[in-house]
Coordinates of C-alpha atoms in Angstrom, one line a residue:
M1 CA 111.9 139.0 58.3
C2 CA 113.6 140.1 61.1
G3 CA 113.7 141.8 64.7
I4 CA 113.6 145.3 65.3
W5 CA 113.7 147.4 68.5
A6 CA 114.4 151.1 69.5
L7 CA 114.3 153.1 72.7
F8 CA 113.7 156.8 73.1
G9 CA 114.1 159.3 76.1
S10 CA 115.2 155.8 78.3
D11 CA 115.6 156.9 82.2
E12 CA 117.6 153.8 83.0
C13 CA 121.0 152.1 81.9
L14 CA 120.7 151.4 78.5
S15 CA 122.6 148.1 78.6
V16 CA 120.3 146.8 81.4
Q17 CA 117.1 148.1 79.0
C18 CA 118.7 146.3 76.0
L19 CA 118.3 142.7 77.8
S20 CA 114.5 143.1 76.6
A21 CA 115.7 143.2 73.2
M22 CA 117.3 139.7 73.3
K23 CA 113.5 138.3 73.9
I24 CA 112.9 138.8 70.0
A25 CA 116.1 137.1 69.5
H26 CA 114.2 134.0 67.5
R27 CA 113.5 136.5 64.7
G28 CA 116.8 137.1 63.4
P29 CA 119.2 134.1 64.3
D30 CA 121.9 135.3 61.9
A31 CA 123.2 138.8 63.8
F32 CA 122.4 140.9 66.5
R33 CA 123.7 144.7 66.8
F34 CA 123.0 147.1 69.6
E35 CA 123.5 151.2 68.6
N36 CA 123.4 154.2 70.6
V37 CA 122.1 157.4 68.6
N38 CA 124.9 159.9 68.3
G39 CA 124.2 163.2 70.2
F40 CA 121.3 161.3 72.3
T41 CA 122.4 159.4 74.6
N42 CA 119.2 157.8 76.3
C43 CA 118.1 156.9 72.7
C44 CA 119.1 153.5 70.6
F45 CA 118.3 150.8 68.2
G46 CA 118.6 147.0 68.5
F47 CA 118.5 144.8 65.7
H48 CA 118.2 140.6 65.1
R49 CA 118.8 139.7 61.7
L50 CA 117.6 137.0 59.5
A51 CA 119.9 137.6 56.2
V52 CA 117.6 136.9 53.4
V53 CA 118.9 139.9 51.0
D54 CA 122.3 141.6 50.8
Q55 CA 123.8 139.2 53.2
L56 CA 127.3 141.5 53.5
Y57 CA 125.5 145.0 54.0
G58 CA 122.0 144.5 55.4
M59 CA 122.7 144.9 59.2
Q60 CA 120.6 147.8 60.7
P61 CA 120.1 150.5 61.6
I62 CA 120.7 151.4 58.0
R63 CA 122.7 154.5 57.6
V64 CA 124.1 155.9 54.0
K65 CA 126.7 158.3 53.5
K66 CA 124.2 160.3 51.5
F67 CA 121.8 160.9 54.3
P68 CA 124.0 160.5 57.5
Y69 CA 121.6 162.2 59.5
L70 CA 119.0 159.5 59.2
W71 CA 118.6 156.3 60.8
L72 CA 116.4 153.0 59.6
C73 CA 115.3 150.1 61.2
Y74 CA 113.2 147.7 59.4
N75 CA 111.3 144.5 59.2
G76 CA 109.8 143.7 55.8
E77 CA 110.4 143.2 52.2
I78 CA 109.8 146.2 49.8
Y79 CA 109.3 144.6 46.4
N80 CA 109.3 147.7 44.1
F81 CA 112.4 148.7 45.3
K82 CA 113.9 148.5 41.8
Q83 CA 111.1 150.2 39.8
L84 CA 111.3 153.0 42.3
Q85 CA 115.1 153.2 41.8
K86 CA 114.6 153.1 37.8
Q87 CA 111.4 155.9 38.0
F88 CA 113.1 158.3 40.4
G89 CA 117.0 157.7 39.6
F90 CA 117.6 156.7 43.4
E91 CA 121.6 155.5 43.8
Y92 CA 121.7 152.9 46.2
Q93 CA 124.7 152.1 48.3
T94 CA 123.4 148.5 49.1
L95 CA 121.6 145.7 47.9
V96 CA 119.2 146.2 50.8
D97 CA 115.4 146.6 49.4
G98 CA 114.8 148.8 52.4
E99 CA 117.2 151.3 51.7
V100 CA 114.6 152.7 49.2
I101 CA 112.7 154.0 52.7
L102 CA 115.6 156.9 53.0
H103 CA 115.7 157.8 49.5
L104 CA 111.9 158.2 49.1
Y105 CA 111.7 160.3 52.8
N106 CA 114.4 162.1 51.4
R107 CA 112.5 163.1 48.4
G108 CA 109.2 163.2 49.6
G109 CA 108.5 163.2 53.1
I110 CA 107.0 160.1 55.1
E111 CA 103.3 160.2 53.8
Q112 CA 104.7 159.8 50.3
T113 CA 107.5 157.1 51.4
A114 CA 104.8 155.1 53.3
S115 CA 102.3 155.3 50.3
M116 CA 104.9 154.0 47.4
L117 CA 106.3 151.0 49.3
D118 CA 104.7 147.6 47.5
G119 CA 105.4 145.2 50.0
V120 CA 105.2 144.3 53.8
F121 CA 107.1 146.4 56.6
A122 CA 107.4 147.8 60.0
F123 CA 109.9 150.4 60.4
I124 CA 111.4 153.3 62.6
L125 CA 112.7 155.9 60.8
L126 CA 114.9 158.9 62.7
D127 CA 115.5 162.2 61.2
T128 CA 118.2 163.8 63.5
T129 CA 118.6 166.8 61.7
N130 CA 114.7 167.8 61.8
R131 CA 114.2 165.7 65.3
K132 CA 111.6 163.5 64.0
V133 CA 111.0 160.0 64.8
F134 CA 108.4 158.3 62.4
L135 CA 107.0 154.7 62.8
A136 CA 104.8 153.1 60.2
R137 CA 103.4 149.5 59.3
D138 CA 101.9 148.0 56.0
T139 CA 98.2 147.8 55.1
Y140 CA 97.3 144.6 56.9
G141 CA 100.2 144.3 59.5
V142 CA 101.7 141.2 57.8
R143 CA 104.9 142.6 59.6
P144 CA 104.2 143.3 63.7
L145 CA 104.8 146.2 65.6
F146 CA 104.5 147.3 68.8
K147 CA 104.9 150.2 70.5
V148 CA 104.8 151.8 74.4
L149 CA 104.6 155.5 75.1
T150 CA 104.4 157.3 78.3
D151 CA 102.9 160.5 79.4
D152 CA 106.5 162.2 80.0
G153 CA 107.8 161.1 76.3
F154 CA 109.4 157.5 77.1
L155 CA 108.9 155.8 73.7
G156 CA 109.8 151.8 72.9
V157 CA 109.0 150.1 69.8
C158 CA 109.7 146.4 68.9
S159 CA 108.5 143.5 66.6
E160 CA 106.8 141.8 69.5
A161 CA 105.4 142.9 72.6
K162 CA 107.6 140.7 74.5
G163 CA 110.5 142.9 74.3
L164 CA 108.7 145.6 75.6
I165 CA 106.5 144.2 78.6
N166 CA 109.7 144.7 80.9
L167 CA 111.1 147.7 80.3
K168 CA 112.0 150.0 83.5
H169 CA 110.8 153.9 83.3
S170 CA 110.8 155.6 86.6
S171 CA 107.1 157.9 85.8
S172 CA 105.4 154.5 85.2
L173 CA 105.5 151.2 87.1
C174 CA 104.1 149.3 84.1
P175 CA 103.9 151.2 80.8
K176 CA 100.9 150.3 78.3
V177 CA 102.1 148.3 75.5
E178 CA 99.7 148.3 72.5
P179 CA 99.9 146.8 69.0
F180 CA 100.8 149.6 66.3
L181 CA 97.8 150.0 63.8
P182 CA 98.1 148.6 60.4
G183 CA 98.2 151.0 57.3
H184 CA 99.2 153.8 59.5
Y185 CA 102.1 155.8 60.3
E186 CA 103.0 158.2 63.2
V187 CA 105.3 161.2 63.4
L188 CA 106.9 162.0 66.8
D189 CA 109.0 165.2 67.8
L190 CA 112.4 164.2 69.2
K191 CA 113.1 166.7 71.8
P192 CA 117.0 167.6 73.0
S193 CA 116.2 165.2 76.2
G194 CA 115.9 162.1 74.0
K195 CA 112.0 162.1 74.7
V196 CA 109.0 162.4 72.2
A197 CA 105.8 163.9 71.8
S198 CA 103.3 162.7 69.5
V199 CA 102.1 165.0 66.6
E200 CA 100.1 162.8 64.2
L201 CA 98.8 159.4 63.8
V202 CA 97.6 159.1 59.9
K203 CA 95.9 156.5 57.8
F204 CA 98.1 156.0 54.5
H205 CA 96.2 153.2 52.7
S206 CA 92.9 151.6 53.0
Y207 CA 92.8 148.2 51.5
K208 CA 89.8 149.0 49.3
D209 CA 91.8 151.7 47.5
E210 CA 94.3 151.1 44.7
P211 CA 97.7 151.7 45.9
L212 CA 99.7 154.7 45.1
H213 CA 102.7 152.7 43.7
V214 CA 100.4 150.6 41.1
A215 CA 101.7 153.6 38.5
W216 CA 104.9 151.6 38.5
D217 CA 104.0 148.2 38.7
T218 CA 105.3 145.4 36.4
V219 CA 101.6 144.6 35.2
E220 CA 100.4 147.0 32.9
T221 CA 96.7 148.2 32.9
L222 CA 94.4 145.7 32.9
P223 CA 91.1 145.5 31.1
S224 CA 88.1 146.7 33.1
G225 CA 84.6 145.3 32.8
F226 CA 82.8 142.7 35.1
D227 CA 82.3 140.1 32.6
V228 CA 83.3 137.0 34.2
E229 CA 86.0 135.9 31.7
T230 CA 87.6 139.1 31.9
V231 CA 87.3 139.1 35.8
K232 CA 88.7 135.6 35.9
S233 CA 91.6 136.7 33.3
N234 CA 92.7 139.7 35.6
I235 CA 92.4 137.4 38.9
R236 CA 95.1 135.1 37.5
I237 CA 97.4 137.9 36.0
L238 CA 97.7 139.6 39.4
F239 CA 97.9 136.4 41.7
E240 CA 100.6 135.4 39.3
N241 CA 102.5 138.7 39.6
A242 CA 101.8 138.7 43.8
V243 CA 103.6 135.3 43.7
R244 CA 106.4 136.7 40.9
K245 CA 107.5 139.9 43.0
R246 CA 107.7 137.8 46.3
L247 CA 110.5 135.5 44.6
M248 CA 113.0 138.2 45.9
A249 CA 115.5 136.1 48.0
H250 CA 119.2 134.9 48.6
R251 CA 118.3 132.4 50.5
R252 CA 116.0 129.0 49.4
I253 CA 112.3 129.1 49.2
G254 CA 109.6 126.6 50.6
C255 CA 105.9 126.6 50.8
L256 CA 103.3 125.4 53.3
L257 CA 101.1 122.8 52.0
S258 CA 98.0 122.0 53.8
G259 CA 96.1 120.8 50.5
G260 CA 93.3 123.2 50.7
L261 CA 93.0 125.4 47.7
D262 CA 94.8 128.5 49.1
S263 CA 97.9 126.8 50.2
S264 CA 97.9 124.8 46.8
L265 CA 96.9 127.6 44.4
V266 CA 100.4 129.2 46.0
A267 CA 102.3 126.4 46.0
A268 CA 101.5 125.4 42.1
V269 CA 102.0 129.0 40.8
L270 CA 105.2 129.7 42.8
L271 CA 106.6 126.3 41.3
K272 CA 105.7 127.2 37.9
L273 CA 107.2 130.4 38.3
M274 CA 110.4 129.2 39.7
K275 CA 110.8 126.7 37.0
E276 CA 110.3 130.0 34.3
I277 CA 113.1 131.8 36.3
N278 CA 115.5 128.9 36.1
I279 CA 115.9 128.7 40.1
S280 CA 118.4 125.8 40.5
Y281 CA 116.8 123.9 43.3
S282 CA 113.5 122.0 44.0
L283 CA 110.6 123.5 45.8
Q284 CA 110.3 121.7 49.2
T285 CA 106.5 122.1 50.1
F286 CA 105.7 121.2 53.9
A287 CA 102.4 119.5 55.2
I288 CA 101.8 118.8 58.8
G289 CA 98.9 116.3 60.4
M290 CA 97.9 113.3 62.1
E291 CA 98.5 109.9 61.0
N292 CA 96.1 110.0 57.6
S293 CA 94.4 113.2 58.1
P294 CA 92.6 115.0 55.3
D295 CA 95.4 117.6 55.1
L296 CA 98.4 115.1 54.6
L297 CA 96.5 113.1 52.1
A298 CA 95.0 116.2 50.2
A299 CA 98.6 117.7 50.0
R300 CA 100.2 114.3 48.8
K301 CA 98.1 114.7 46.0
V302 CA 99.1 118.1 44.9
A303 CA 102.8 117.5 45.6
A304 CA 102.6 114.7 43.3
H305 CA 100.6 117.2 40.6
I306 CA 103.0 120.2 40.6
G307 CA 106.2 118.0 41.4
S308 CA 107.2 119.6 44.5
E309 CA 109.8 117.8 46.9
H310 CA 107.3 117.0 49.4
H311 CA 108.1 117.0 53.4
E312 CA 105.4 115.4 55.6
V313 CA 105.1 116.1 59.4
I314 CA 103.4 113.8 61.6
F315 CA 102.9 114.6 64.9
N316 CA 100.6 113.2 67.9
S317 CA 98.1 114.3 70.7
E318 CA 101.0 114.4 73.2
E319 CA 103.5 116.5 70.9
G320 CA 100.4 119.1 69.9
I321 CA 99.6 119.5 73.7
Q322 CA 103.2 119.8 75.1
A323 CA 103.7 122.7 72.4
I324 CA 100.8 124.6 73.9
E325 CA 102.7 126.8 76.2
D326 CA 105.1 127.6 74.0
V327 CA 102.7 128.6 71.4
I328 CA 100.9 130.9 73.6
F329 CA 104.2 132.6 74.5
S330 CA 105.1 132.9 70.7
L331 CA 101.7 134.5 69.7
E332 CA 100.7 136.8 72.5
T333 CA 97.3 136.1 72.2
Y334 CA 94.6 133.9 74.2
D335 CA 92.2 133.3 71.1
I336 CA 91.0 130.0 71.3
T337 CA 91.0 129.3 67.1
T338 CA 94.4 131.2 66.7
I339 CA 96.1 128.9 69.2
R340 CA 94.4 125.8 67.6
A341 CA 95.6 126.5 64.5
S342 CA 98.9 127.9 65.5
I343 CA 100.0 124.6 66.9
G344 CA 100.2 122.2 63.4
M345 CA 102.3 125.6 62.1
Y346 CA 104.6 126.0 65.0
L347 CA 105.5 122.3 64.7
V348 CA 105.7 122.3 61.1
S349 CA 108.0 125.6 61.2
K350 CA 110.3 123.8 63.6
Y351 CA 110.8 120.7 61.3
I352 CA 111.6 123.2 58.6
R353 CA 114.1 125.0 60.7
K354 CA 116.0 121.8 61.8
K355 CA 115.7 119.5 59.1
T356 CA 115.7 121.7 55.7
D357 CA 118.0 124.8 54.4
S358 CA 114.3 126.2 53.6
V359 CA 114.3 129.7 55.2
V360 CA 111.6 131.9 53.0
I361 CA 108.2 130.3 53.3
F362 CA 105.2 130.9 51.1
S363 CA 101.9 130.2 52.6
G364 CA 98.2 130.8 51.8
E365 CA 97.0 133.3 54.6
G366 CA 94.4 136.1 53.6
S367 CA 92.5 134.1 51.2
D368 CA 89.4 133.0 53.5
E369 CA 89.0 136.7 54.2
L370 CA 89.4 138.2 51.2
T371 CA 87.8 135.7 48.9
Q372 CA 84.9 135.3 51.3
G373 CA 86.4 131.1 52.4
Y374 CA 84.9 130.4 55.7
I375 CA 81.9 128.4 55.9
Y376 CA 79.6 130.7 57.5
F377 CA 79.8 132.9 54.5
H378 CA 77.3 130.6 53.2
K379 CA 74.6 132.3 55.9
A380 CA 75.0 135.7 55.1
P381 CA 72.2 137.7 54.6
S382 CA 73.1 139.4 51.2
P383 CA 75.8 139.8 49.3
E384 CA 76.4 143.5 50.7
E385 CA 76.4 142.0 54.4
A386 CA 79.1 139.2 53.0
A387 CA 81.5 142.0 51.3
E388 CA 81.4 144.0 54.9
E389 CA 82.0 141.0 57.0
S390 CA 85.1 140.2 54.2
E391 CA 86.5 144.0 55.1
R392 CA 86.1 143.3 58.7
L393 CA 88.0 140.2 58.6
L394 CA 90.9 141.9 56.4
K395 CA 90.9 145.0 58.6
E396 CA 91.7 142.3 61.8
L397 CA 93.7 140.1 59.8
Y398 CA 96.9 141.4 62.5
L399 CA 95.2 140.1 65.4
F400 CA 94.4 136.8 64.2
D401 CA 95.7 134.7 61.1
V402 CA 98.5 137.0 60.0
L403 CA 99.5 137.1 63.7
R404 CA 99.4 133.0 64.0
A405 CA 101.5 133.0 60.8
D406 CA 104.2 135.9 61.8
R407 CA 104.7 134.5 64.9
T408 CA 104.8 130.5 64.5
T409 CA 107.5 130.7 61.9
A410 CA 109.5 133.6 63.2
A411 CA 109.7 131.9 66.5
H412 CA 112.1 129.4 63.8
G413 CA 113.6 132.2 62.2
L414 CA 111.8 131.8 59.3
E415 CA 110.5 134.5 57.0
L416 CA 106.6 134.2 55.9
R417 CA 105.4 135.3 52.6
V418 CA 101.5 135.9 51.6
P419 CA 100.7 136.7 48.1
F420 CA 97.1 136.6 49.0
L421 CA 97.5 139.7 50.7
D422 CA 99.2 141.6 47.8
H423 CA 98.1 145.1 47.6
R424 CA 97.0 145.3 43.7
F425 CA 95.4 141.6 44.3
T426 CA 93.2 142.8 47.1
S427 CA 92.0 145.9 46.0
Y428 CA 91.0 144.2 42.5
Y429 CA 89.2 141.5 44.1
L430 CA 87.3 143.9 46.4
S431 CA 86.6 146.0 43.8
L432 CA 84.4 143.4 42.1
P433 CA 80.6 143.5 42.4
A434 CA 79.4 141.9 45.8
E435 CA 77.2 139.3 44.0
L436 CA 80.4 138.1 42.2
R437 CA 82.5 137.3 45.5
I438 CA 79.9 134.7 47.5
P439 CA 79.6 131.4 47.6
K440 CA 77.8 129.9 44.9
N441 CA 76.3 126.4 44.2
G442 CA 76.9 125.4 47.9
I443 CA 80.8 126.2 47.4
E444 CA 82.6 129.2 48.9
K445 CA 85.5 131.0 46.9
Y446 CA 83.7 129.8 43.7
L447 CA 85.1 133.0 42.0
L448 CA 88.7 132.2 42.8
R449 CA 88.0 128.6 42.2
Q450 CA 86.1 129.1 38.8
A451 CA 89.3 131.6 37.4
F452 CA 91.8 128.8 38.2
E453 CA 89.6 125.9 36.3
D454 CA 90.9 126.1 33.0
S455 CA 94.3 126.2 34.3
S456 CA 95.6 122.6 34.6
L457 CA 97.6 123.8 37.6
L458 CA 95.8 121.9 40.1
P459 CA 93.9 118.5 40.1
K460 CA 90.0 119.4 40.0
E461 CA 89.2 117.5 43.2
I462 CA 91.8 119.9 45.2
L463 CA 90.6 123.0 43.0
W464 CA 87.0 122.3 44.6
R465 CA 87.8 120.8 47.9
P466 CA 85.8 122.1 50.3
K467 CA 86.9 124.2 53.4
E468 CA 88.7 122.5 56.2
A469 CA 89.3 124.2 59.1
F470 CA 93.1 124.4 59.4
S471 CA 93.1 123.6 63.4
D472 CA 90.8 120.3 62.3
G473 CA 92.4 119.3 58.8
I474 CA 95.4 118.2 60.4
A475 CA 93.6 115.8 62.9
S476 CA 91.8 112.5 62.0
V477 CA 88.3 112.4 60.4
K478 CA 87.1 110.6 63.6
K479 CA 88.1 112.9 66.1
S480 CA 89.0 116.6 65.4
W481 CA 92.1 118.6 66.8
F482 CA 89.5 121.1 68.9
S483 CA 88.1 117.6 70.6
I484 CA 91.5 116.1 71.3
L485 CA 92.3 119.7 72.6
Q486 CA 89.1 119.8 74.8
D487 CA 89.4 116.5 76.3
Y488 CA 92.8 116.8 77.5
I489 CA 91.8 120.5 79.3
D490 CA 88.8 119.1 80.8
Q491 CA 91.1 117.2 82.9
Q492 CA 93.3 120.4 83.8
V493 CA 90.7 123.1 84.8
D494 CA 88.5 122.7 87.8
D495 CA 84.3 123.4 87.3
F496 CA 84.7 125.8 90.1
L497 CA 87.4 128.0 88.7
L498 CA 85.4 128.2 85.5
E499 CA 82.3 129.6 87.2
K500 CA 84.5 131.9 88.8
A501 CA 86.1 133.1 85.8
A502 CA 84.5 136.2 84.9
E503 CA 85.4 137.5 88.3
K504 CA 89.3 136.8 87.8
Y505 CA 89.3 137.9 84.5
P506 CA 86.3 140.6 83.6
F507 CA 87.8 141.6 80.3
N508 CA 86.7 138.9 77.5
P509 CA 86.0 136.3 80.0
P510 CA 86.9 132.7 79.5
K511 CA 83.3 130.7 78.7
T512 CA 84.9 127.1 78.4
K513 CA 87.4 125.3 80.1
E514 CA 89.8 125.4 77.0
S515 CA 89.6 129.3 76.9
Y516 CA 90.2 129.4 80.5
Y517 CA 93.1 127.0 80.2
Y518 CA 94.7 129.2 77.4
R519 CA 93.9 132.6 79.1
Q520 CA 95.8 131.3 82.1
I521 CA 98.8 130.6 80.3
F522 CA 98.5 133.9 79.0
E523 CA 98.4 135.6 81.9
K524 CA 101.6 134.0 83.4
H525 CA 103.6 135.7 80.5
Y526 CA 101.7 138.7 79.7
P527 CA 100.2 140.0 83.1
G528 CA 97.4 142.6 82.6
Q529 CA 97.8 142.8 78.8
S530 CA 94.3 141.0 77.9
N531 CA 93.5 143.9 76.0
W532 CA 95.5 143.2 73.2
L533 CA 92.9 141.1 72.2
P534 CA 89.6 143.2 71.7
H535 CA 87.4 140.1 71.1
Y536 CA 87.7 136.2 70.2
W537 CA 87.5 135.6 66.7
M538 CA 83.7 133.8 66.4
P539 CA 81.6 133.5 63.2
R540 CA 78.8 135.6 62.1
W541 CA 75.0 134.7 61.2
V542 CA 75.3 131.2 62.8
K543 CA 74.6 130.5 66.3
A544 CA 78.0 129.2 67.2
T545 CA 79.5 128.6 70.5
D546 CA 82.5 127.1 69.3
P547 CA 84.9 128.8 66.5
S548 CA 85.5 125.5 64.7
A549 CA 83.9 125.0 61.1
R550 CA 83.3 121.3 62.2
T551 CA 80.5 122.7 64.4
L552 CA 78.3 124.3 61.5
K553 CA 75.9 122.4 59.8
H554 CA 76.8 123.5 56.4
Y555 CA 80.5 121.9 56.9
K556 CA 78.6 118.6 58.4
S557 CA 76.7 117.8 55.2
A558 CA 79.7 118.8 53.2
T559 CA 81.9 116.3 54.6
Q560 CA 79.5 113.4 55.5
E561 CA 79.2 111.1 53.0

């Protein structure tokens, strides 16, 4: 995890512009470099480093003697860099996993490069000989990337939008900042003036397709067929492999643990594999909640079962409310459910950074979207429509859950790893017949739970624990977190303001006081940027007026004894 920033064709003084790069310093607290591009006086790179791999030679932009004309700034982890080295005989100059991007590009161009990377990444690659700039982002957008491109060819690129919104440019008072689309790469021509022209934007991978890099995966060909025992075995093998490859780190590994199915599976498999490869330290797991919240109690059971060094972070409503503005500034969104769920994750990340030496943090994001874990999937009209909805959610992960997970951890200089979004695991799961993936017997994620039933990895009551919305599981059973927030905000927003909300904010107008409150804070930090969120996250097939699972009938019947 780190922060990348680059400008091409800047009209303004670069030493003034580079102040914007400091807005993402939290992403890389270990070191900073600012470097001009030889021969292009108005082009530069900025890099904030979190040293996780190759602490000596890992500074960026990466340049190697073999390709002096290539400059690379990237944020991410490439898990198959050693397999690719072996396959193609690459001679690496550093221990940095991202160096493989330079070798792949030299060997076969940008399309092959992006398609062969097994991992999470956002990168800027500059080829000064051929005068090309390339941008690329991983399939699910686990690593963030934003860009601004003006009509006259000024390009700014950054890990977070906050590093671009205050850039100065003569032809545009307020250049349009946009998220770079996941699963795409863009080719731009670099002119002698240092300005650029976009040539093409290409989608290099769709999550349903088996990725190109499977040919060199460490897991051999899996048995085919859709009988339940084969499917269950394949799910276990691929998930374990997804966790194993993410153990690549020279810094201490920890794991978020809510006590729900997803984070519990990640923690249990992670600890098992750490023991197998004799990692010398114990696994630290982290749970957050209010006193006696469901998540804290469930996480405690899991930690006792797997034997992790468990940490509990207990917060009160006042601490949660005080964090709202910092959270919205970090997130760069005004989505209701994202903000609710981010507060707990932000506070637990703050604790990890201050009180422990864990830096690489595993988490369960992506599972609900992939395995149909949301409560409203019980109401899907058909297995086919449920499968379509699952794909829609995966496509939008970079706007919601993956955004939350990245920004809340990165705000405190932590690196997030999400095994449920492993390319090979997701493409296999999505290839299964639609009827196998739907909720069964009133239980969501039935197939995933079934796959691990005989493994003894988790206590049975955890393996079959019903879905708990993260923003609710951290609160007490008596009063949910979203109710606490709403009660507080009710006193902060006048009824008259809400009545006029659609006039003030015509795009995605707030419908509730809570929504209005978040939007005000967002607009304070990011005025006029409401288009970063195309729509609010809301459940489908139910007449919901609030995104919380606690408002759904199925949830009430499942939790009320």
